[in-house]
mmCIF file of C-alpha atoms and ligand atoms in Angstrom:
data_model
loop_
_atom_site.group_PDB
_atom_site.id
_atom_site.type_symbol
_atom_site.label_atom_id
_atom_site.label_comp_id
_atom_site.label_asym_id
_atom_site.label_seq_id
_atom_site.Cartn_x
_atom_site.Cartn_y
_atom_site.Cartn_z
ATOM 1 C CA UNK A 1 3.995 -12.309 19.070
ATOM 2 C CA UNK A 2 5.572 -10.409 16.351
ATOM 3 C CA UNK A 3 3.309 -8.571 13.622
ATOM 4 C CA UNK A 4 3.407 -6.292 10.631
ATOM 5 C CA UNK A 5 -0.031 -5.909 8.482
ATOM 6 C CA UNK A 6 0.946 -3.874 5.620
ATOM 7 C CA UNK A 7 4.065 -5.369 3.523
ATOM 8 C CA UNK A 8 4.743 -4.444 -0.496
ATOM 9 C CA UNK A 9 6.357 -7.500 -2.771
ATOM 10 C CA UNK A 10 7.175 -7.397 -6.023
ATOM 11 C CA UNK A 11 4.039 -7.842 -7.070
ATOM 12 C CA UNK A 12 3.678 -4.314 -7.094
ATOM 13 C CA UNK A 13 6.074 -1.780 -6.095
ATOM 14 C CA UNK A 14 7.923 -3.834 -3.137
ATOM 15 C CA UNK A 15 11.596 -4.668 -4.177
ATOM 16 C CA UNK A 16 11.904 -8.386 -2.418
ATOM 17 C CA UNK A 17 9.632 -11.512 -4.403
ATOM 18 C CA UNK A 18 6.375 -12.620 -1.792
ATOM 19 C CA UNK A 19 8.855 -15.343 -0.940
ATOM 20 C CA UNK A 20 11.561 -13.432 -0.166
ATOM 21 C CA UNK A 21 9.419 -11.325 2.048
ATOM 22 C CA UNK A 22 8.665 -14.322 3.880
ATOM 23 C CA UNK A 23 12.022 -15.540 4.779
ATOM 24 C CA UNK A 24 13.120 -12.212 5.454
ATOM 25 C CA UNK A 25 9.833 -12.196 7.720
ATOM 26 C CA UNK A 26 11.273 -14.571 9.263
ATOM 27 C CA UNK A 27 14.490 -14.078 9.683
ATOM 28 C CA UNK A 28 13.691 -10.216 11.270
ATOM 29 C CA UNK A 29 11.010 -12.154 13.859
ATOM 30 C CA UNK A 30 7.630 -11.801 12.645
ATOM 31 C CA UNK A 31 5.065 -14.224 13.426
ATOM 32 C CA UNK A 32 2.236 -12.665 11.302
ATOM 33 C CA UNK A 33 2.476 -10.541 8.165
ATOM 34 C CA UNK A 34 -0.023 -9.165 5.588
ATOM 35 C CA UNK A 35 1.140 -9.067 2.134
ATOM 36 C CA UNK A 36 -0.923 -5.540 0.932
ATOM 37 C CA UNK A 37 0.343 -4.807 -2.716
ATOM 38 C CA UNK A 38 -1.365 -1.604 -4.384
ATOM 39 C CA UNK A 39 -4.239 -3.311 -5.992
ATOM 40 C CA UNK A 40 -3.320 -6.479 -6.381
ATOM 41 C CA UNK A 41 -2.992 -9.748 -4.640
ATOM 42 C CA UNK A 42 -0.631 -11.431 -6.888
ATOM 43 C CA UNK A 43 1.887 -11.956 -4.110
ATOM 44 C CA UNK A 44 -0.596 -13.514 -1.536
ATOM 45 C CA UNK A 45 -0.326 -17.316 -2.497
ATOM 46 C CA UNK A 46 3.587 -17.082 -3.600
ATOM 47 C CA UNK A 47 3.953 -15.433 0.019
ATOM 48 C CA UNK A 48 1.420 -18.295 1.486
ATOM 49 C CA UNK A 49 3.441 -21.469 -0.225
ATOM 50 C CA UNK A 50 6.675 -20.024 1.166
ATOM 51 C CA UNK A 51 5.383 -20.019 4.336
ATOM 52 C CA UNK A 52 4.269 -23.416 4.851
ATOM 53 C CA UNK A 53 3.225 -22.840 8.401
ATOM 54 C CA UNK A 54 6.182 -20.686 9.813
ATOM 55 C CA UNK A 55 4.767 -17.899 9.564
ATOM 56 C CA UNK A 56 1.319 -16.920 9.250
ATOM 57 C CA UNK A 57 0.326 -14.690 6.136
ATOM 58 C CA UNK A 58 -2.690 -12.846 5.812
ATOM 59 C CA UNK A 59 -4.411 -12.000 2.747
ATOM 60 C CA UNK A 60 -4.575 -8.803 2.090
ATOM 61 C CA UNK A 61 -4.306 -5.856 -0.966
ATOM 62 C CA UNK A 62 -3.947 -1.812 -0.765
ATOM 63 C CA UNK A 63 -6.506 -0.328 -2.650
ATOM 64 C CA UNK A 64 -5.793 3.271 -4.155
ATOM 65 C CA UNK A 65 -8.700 5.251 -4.984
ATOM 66 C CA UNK A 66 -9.262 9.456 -5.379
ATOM 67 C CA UNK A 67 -12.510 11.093 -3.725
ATOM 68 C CA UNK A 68 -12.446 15.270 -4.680
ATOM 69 C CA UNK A 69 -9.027 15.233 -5.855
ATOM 70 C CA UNK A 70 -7.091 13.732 -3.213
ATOM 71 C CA UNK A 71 -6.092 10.434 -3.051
ATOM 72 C CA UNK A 72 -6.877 7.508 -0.638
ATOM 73 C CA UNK A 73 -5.457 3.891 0.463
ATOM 74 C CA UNK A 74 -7.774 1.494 1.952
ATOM 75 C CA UNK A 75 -6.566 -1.515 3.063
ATOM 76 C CA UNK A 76 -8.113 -5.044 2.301
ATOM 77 C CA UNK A 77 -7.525 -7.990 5.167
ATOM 78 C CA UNK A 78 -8.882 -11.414 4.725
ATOM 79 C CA UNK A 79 -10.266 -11.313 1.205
ATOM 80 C CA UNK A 80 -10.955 -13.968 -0.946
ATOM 81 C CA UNK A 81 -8.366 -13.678 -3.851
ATOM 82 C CA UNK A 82 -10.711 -15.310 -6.153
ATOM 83 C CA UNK A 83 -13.208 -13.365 -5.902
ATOM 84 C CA UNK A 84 -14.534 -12.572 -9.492
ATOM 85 C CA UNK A 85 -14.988 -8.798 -8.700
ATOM 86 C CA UNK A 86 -11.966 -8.690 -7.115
ATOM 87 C CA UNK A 87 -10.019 -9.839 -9.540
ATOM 88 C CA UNK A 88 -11.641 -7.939 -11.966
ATOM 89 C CA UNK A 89 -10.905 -4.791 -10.219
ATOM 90 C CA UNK A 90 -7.164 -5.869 -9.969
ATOM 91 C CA UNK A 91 -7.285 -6.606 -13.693
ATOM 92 C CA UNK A 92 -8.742 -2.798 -14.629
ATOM 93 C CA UNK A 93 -6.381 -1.419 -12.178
ATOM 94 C CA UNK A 94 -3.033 -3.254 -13.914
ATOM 95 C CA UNK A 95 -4.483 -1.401 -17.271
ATOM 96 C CA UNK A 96 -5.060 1.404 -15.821
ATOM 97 C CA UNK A 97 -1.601 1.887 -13.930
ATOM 98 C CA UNK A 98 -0.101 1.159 -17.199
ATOM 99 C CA UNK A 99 -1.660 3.899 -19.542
ATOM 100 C CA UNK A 100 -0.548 6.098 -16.457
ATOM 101 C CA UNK A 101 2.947 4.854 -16.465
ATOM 102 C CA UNK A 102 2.983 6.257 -20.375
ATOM 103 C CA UNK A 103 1.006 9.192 -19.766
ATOM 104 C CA UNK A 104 3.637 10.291 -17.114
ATOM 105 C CA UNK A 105 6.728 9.230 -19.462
ATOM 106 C CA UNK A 106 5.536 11.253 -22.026
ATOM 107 C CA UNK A 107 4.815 14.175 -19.836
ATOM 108 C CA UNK A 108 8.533 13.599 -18.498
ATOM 109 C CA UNK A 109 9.728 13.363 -22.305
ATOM 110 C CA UNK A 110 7.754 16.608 -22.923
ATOM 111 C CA UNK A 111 10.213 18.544 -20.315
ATOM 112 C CA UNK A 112 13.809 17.334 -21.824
ATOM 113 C CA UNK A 113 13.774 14.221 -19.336
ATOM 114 C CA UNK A 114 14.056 11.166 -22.085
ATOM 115 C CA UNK A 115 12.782 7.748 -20.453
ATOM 116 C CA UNK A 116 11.111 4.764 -21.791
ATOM 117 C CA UNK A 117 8.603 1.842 -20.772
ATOM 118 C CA UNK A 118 11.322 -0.141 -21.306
ATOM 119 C CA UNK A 119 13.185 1.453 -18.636
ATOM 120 C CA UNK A 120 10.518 1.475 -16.613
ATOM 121 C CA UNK A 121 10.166 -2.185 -17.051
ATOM 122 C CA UNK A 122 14.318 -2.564 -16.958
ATOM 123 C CA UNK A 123 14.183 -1.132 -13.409
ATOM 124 C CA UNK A 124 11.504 -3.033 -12.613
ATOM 125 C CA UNK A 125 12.883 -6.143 -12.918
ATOM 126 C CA UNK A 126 10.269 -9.033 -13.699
ATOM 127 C CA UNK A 127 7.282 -7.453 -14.973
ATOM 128 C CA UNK A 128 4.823 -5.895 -11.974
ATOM 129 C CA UNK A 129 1.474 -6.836 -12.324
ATOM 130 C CA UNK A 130 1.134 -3.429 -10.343
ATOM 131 C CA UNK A 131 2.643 -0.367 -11.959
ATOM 132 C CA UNK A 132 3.706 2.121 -10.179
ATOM 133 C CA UNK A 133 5.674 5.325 -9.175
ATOM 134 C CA UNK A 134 8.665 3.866 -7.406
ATOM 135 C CA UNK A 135 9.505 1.804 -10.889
ATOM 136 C CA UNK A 136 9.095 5.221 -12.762
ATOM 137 C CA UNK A 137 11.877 6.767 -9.935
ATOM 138 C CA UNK A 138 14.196 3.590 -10.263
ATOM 139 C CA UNK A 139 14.561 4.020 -13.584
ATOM 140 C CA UNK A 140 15.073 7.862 -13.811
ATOM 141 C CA UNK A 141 17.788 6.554 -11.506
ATOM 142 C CA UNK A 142 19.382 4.328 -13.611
ATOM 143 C CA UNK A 143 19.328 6.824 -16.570
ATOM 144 C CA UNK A 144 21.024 9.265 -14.163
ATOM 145 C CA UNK A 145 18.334 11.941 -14.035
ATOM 146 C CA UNK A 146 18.554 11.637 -10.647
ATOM 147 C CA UNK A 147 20.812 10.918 -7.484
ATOM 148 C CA UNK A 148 18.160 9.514 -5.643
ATOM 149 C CA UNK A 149 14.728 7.971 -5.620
ATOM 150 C CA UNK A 150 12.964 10.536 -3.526
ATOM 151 C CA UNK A 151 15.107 13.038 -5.708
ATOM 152 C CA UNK A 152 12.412 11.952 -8.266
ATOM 153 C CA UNK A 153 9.423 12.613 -6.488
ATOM 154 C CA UNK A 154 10.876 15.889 -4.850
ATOM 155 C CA UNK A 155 11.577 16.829 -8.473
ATOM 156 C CA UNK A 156 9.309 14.786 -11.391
ATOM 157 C CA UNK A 157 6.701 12.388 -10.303
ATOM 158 C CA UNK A 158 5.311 13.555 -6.915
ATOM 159 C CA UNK A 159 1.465 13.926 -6.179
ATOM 160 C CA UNK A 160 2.667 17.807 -7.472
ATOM 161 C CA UNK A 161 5.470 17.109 -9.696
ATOM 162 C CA UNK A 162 5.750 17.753 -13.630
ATOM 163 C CA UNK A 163 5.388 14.358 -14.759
ATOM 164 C CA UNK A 164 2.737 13.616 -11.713
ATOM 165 C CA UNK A 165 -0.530 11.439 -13.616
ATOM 166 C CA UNK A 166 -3.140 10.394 -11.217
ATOM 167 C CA UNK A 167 -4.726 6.874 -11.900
ATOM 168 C CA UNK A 168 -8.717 7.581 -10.673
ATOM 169 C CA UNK A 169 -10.336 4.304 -10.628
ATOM 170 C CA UNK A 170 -12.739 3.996 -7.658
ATOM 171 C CA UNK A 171 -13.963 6.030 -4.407
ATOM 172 C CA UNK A 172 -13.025 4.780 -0.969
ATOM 173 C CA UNK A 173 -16.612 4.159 -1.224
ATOM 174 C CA UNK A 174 -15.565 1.625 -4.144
ATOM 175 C CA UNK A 175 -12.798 0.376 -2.315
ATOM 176 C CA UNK A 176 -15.186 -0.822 0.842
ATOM 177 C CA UNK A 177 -17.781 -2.215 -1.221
ATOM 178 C CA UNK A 178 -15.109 -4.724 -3.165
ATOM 179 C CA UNK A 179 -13.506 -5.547 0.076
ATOM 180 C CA UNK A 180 -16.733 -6.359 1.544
ATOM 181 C CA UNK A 181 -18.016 -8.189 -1.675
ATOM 182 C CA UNK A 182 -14.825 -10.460 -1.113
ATOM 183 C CA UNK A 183 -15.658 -11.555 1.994
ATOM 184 C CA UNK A 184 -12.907 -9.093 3.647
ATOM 185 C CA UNK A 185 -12.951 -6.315 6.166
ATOM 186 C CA UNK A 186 -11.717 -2.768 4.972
ATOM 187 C CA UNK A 187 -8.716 -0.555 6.733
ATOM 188 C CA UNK A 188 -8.337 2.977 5.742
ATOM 189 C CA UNK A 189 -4.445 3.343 5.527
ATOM 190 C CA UNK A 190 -2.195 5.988 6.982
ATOM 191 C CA UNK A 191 -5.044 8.176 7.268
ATOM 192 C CA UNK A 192 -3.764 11.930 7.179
ATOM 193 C CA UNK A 193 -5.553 13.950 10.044
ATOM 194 C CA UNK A 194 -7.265 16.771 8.474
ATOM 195 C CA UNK A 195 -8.629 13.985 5.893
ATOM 196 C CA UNK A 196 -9.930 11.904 9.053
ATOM 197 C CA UNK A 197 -11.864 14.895 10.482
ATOM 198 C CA UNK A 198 -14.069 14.880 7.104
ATOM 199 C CA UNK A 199 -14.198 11.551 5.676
ATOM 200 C CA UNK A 200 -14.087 9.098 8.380
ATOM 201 C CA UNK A 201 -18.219 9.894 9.345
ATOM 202 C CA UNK A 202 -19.104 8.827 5.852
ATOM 203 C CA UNK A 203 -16.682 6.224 5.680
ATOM 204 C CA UNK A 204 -18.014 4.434 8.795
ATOM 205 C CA UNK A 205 -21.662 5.068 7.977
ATOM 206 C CA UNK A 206 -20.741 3.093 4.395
ATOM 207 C CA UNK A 207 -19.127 0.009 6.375
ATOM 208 C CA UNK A 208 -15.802 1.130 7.155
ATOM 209 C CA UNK A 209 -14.195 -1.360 9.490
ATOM 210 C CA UNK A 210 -10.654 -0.269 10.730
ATOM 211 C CA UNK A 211 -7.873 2.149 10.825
ATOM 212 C CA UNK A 212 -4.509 1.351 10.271
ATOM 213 C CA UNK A 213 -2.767 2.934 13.302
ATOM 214 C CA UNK A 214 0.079 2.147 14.643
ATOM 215 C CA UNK A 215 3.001 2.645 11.677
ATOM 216 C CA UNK A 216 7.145 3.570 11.841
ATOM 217 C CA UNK A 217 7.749 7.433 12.660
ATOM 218 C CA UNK A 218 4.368 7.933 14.072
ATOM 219 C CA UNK A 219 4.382 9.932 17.502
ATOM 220 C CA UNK A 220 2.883 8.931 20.216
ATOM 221 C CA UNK A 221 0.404 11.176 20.341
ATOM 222 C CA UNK A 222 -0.909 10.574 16.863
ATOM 223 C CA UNK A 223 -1.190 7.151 17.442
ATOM 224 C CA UNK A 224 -2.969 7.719 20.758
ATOM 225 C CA UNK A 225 -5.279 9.946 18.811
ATOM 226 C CA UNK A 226 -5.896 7.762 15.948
ATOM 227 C CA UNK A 227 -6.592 4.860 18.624
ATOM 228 C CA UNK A 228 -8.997 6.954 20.310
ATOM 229 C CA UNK A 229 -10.870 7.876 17.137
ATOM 230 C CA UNK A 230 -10.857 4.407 16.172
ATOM 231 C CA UNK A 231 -12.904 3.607 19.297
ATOM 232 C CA UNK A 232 -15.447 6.311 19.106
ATOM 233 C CA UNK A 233 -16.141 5.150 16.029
ATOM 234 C CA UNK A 234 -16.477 1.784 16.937
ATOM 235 C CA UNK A 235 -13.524 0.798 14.576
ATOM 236 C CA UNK A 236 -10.935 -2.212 15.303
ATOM 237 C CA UNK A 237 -6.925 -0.631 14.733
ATOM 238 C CA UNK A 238 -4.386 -2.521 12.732
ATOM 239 C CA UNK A 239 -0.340 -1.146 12.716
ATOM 240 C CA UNK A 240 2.197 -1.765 9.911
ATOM 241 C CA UNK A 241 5.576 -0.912 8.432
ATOM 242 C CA UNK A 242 4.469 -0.188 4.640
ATOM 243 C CA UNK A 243 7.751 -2.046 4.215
ATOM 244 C CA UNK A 244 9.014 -1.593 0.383
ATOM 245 C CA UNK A 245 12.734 -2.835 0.877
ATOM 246 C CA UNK A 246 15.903 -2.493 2.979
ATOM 247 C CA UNK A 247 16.245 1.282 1.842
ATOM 248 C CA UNK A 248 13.259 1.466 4.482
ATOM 249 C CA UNK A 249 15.507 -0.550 7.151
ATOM 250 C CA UNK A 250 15.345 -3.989 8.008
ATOM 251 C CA UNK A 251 12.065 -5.732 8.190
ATOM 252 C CA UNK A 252 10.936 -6.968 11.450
ATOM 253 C CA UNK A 253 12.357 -3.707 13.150
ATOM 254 C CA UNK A 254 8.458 -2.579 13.228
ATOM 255 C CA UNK A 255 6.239 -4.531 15.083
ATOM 256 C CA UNK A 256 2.960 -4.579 16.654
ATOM 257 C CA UNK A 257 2.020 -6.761 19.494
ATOM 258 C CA UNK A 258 -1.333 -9.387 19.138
ATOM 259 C CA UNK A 259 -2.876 -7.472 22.618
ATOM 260 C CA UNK A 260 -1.991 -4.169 20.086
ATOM 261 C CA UNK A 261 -4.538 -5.440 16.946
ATOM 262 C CA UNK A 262 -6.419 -8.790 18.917
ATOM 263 C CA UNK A 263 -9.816 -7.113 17.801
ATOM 264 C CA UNK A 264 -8.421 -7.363 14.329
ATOM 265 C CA UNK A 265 -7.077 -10.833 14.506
ATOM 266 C CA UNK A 266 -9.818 -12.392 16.421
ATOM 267 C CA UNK A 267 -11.977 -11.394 13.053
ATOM 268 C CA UNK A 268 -9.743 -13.382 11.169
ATOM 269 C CA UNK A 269 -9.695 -16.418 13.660
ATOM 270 C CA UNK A 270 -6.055 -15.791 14.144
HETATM 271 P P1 LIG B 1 1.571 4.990 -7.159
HETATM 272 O O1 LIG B 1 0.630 4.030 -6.488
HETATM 273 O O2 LIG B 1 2.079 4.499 -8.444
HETATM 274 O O3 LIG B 1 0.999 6.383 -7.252
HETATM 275 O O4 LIG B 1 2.857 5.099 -6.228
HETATM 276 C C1 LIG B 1 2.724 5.382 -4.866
HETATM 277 C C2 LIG B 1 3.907 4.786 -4.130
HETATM 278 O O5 LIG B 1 5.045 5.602 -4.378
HETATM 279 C C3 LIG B 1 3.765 4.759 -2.621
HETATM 280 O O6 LIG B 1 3.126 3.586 -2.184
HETATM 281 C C4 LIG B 1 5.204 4.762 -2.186
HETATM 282 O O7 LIG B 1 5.723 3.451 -2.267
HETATM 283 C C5 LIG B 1 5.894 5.586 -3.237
HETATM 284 N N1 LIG B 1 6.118 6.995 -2.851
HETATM 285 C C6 LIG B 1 5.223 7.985 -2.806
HETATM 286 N N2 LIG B 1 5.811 9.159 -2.478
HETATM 287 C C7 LIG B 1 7.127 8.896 -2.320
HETATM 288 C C8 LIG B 1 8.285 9.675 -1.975
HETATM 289 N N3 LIG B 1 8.196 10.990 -1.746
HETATM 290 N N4 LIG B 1 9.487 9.038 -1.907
HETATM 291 C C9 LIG B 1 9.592 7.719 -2.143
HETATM 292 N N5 LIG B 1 8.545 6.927 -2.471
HETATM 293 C C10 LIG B 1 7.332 7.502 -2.559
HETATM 294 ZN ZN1 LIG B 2 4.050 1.595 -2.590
HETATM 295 FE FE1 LIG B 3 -0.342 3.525 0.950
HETATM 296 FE FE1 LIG B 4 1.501 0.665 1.279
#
């Protein structure tokens, strides 16, 4: 058994539709996949209808919120997507990403680097119901302010970059009590380690569930740590690629094994 809990569509910044992502899925070996857009689950039933039984898709969003300044992701598996909170939140988010998206063009206009909405939404393709950075990059590309995509984070839009605006909806605390409130169970994402040291304690005590874990380029040893963190705190583990598109290789080369996240899937009846 082949699985990957933490794929992007198009729905948000991903580059393939949910349906591609499914017979690419597929087609790299997967059994089970999440579909985990930033704030949204507009992919989740696209992804589901596509499937039609070959492949088992989980629903699932990636929620971004800020505590102090920094930013966190927390996961949401098995949520209702109808959920009227939910979908609220998803709804304020879309808004919110897209005042940011101007707010960052005009800081980028500010500092000789001309680029438009339109661009934005030229690079994007169909229209996102997510917003977000990588869109901004793509079309910097295609206006040739750039060579490369992570050119335009290194340079314009990173977490410290000139045309950098942070979107500062909800807490992690937030993010738990939505995914709760939908009937899901929360995963803080690619935790960074300094980050775990002071907010997983609070985290836990509000309801935290999981930790993603196992993900591409992570050593050994910080995966063995995470794991073992995970268990002291009486946390289930999950594992994913954060697949965007083929610039990130081929999907299905990252996999995690059922014996790997069984805690997690036996939550989910799966
Ligand atoms: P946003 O949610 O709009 O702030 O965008 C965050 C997304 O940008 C992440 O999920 C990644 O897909 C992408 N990203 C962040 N940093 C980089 C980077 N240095 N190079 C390429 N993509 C990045
Ligand atoms: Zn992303
Ligand atoms: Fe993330
Ligand atoms: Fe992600």
């Amino acid at each position: 058994m082949r699985i990957d809990l933490h794929i992007h569509s198009t729905a948000s910044d991903g580059s393939l539709s949910p349906g591609a992502v499914v017979t690419t899925a597929l087609a790299g070996g997967l059994h089970i996949i999440a579909i985990a857009d930033h704030d949204t689950t507009a992919g989740v039933m696209a992804a589901q209808v596509a499937a039609e039984g070959s492949i088992h898709v989980i629903p699932a969003l990636e929620l971004s919120t800020y505590d102090a300044g920094a930013e966190y992701h927390v996961l949401g598996y098995y949520v209702d997507i109808a959920n009227p909170v939910l979908v609220e939140h998803a709804g304020r988010a879309a808004g919110a990403r897209e005042i940011r998206m101007h707010g960052m063009i005009d800081r980028l206009v500010a500092i000789g680097i001309p680029v438009t909405f339109e661009d934005v939404l030229a690079a994007a393709g169909t229209k996102p119901d997510s917003l977000g950075r990588p869109h901004l990059a793509k079309a910097l590309l295609q206006r040739g302010h750039v060579t490369t995509v992570s050119e335009a984070f290194d340079r314009y839009i990173g977490d410290q970059g000139p045309g950098f605006v942070p979107t500062a909806l909800i807490t992690p605390f937030d993010a738990i009590d939505i995914i709760h409130g939908a009937g899901g169970v929360a995963v803080w994402a690619h935790p960074r380690p300094e980050a775990l040291r002071t907010l997983l304690s609070p985290l836990v005590a509000h309801g935290l569930d999981g930790i993603e874990c196992y993900r591409p380029r992570l050593t050994h040893a910080d995966t063995e740590r995470i794991s073992a963190t995970a268990a002291e705190a009486g946390l289930f583990v999950t594992g994913g690629s954060d697949w965007h598109g083929e610039w990130q290789g081929r999907l299905g080369d990252f996999a995690v094994e059922r014996d790997d996240v069984s805690r997690f899937l036996d939550i989910g009846g799966i």
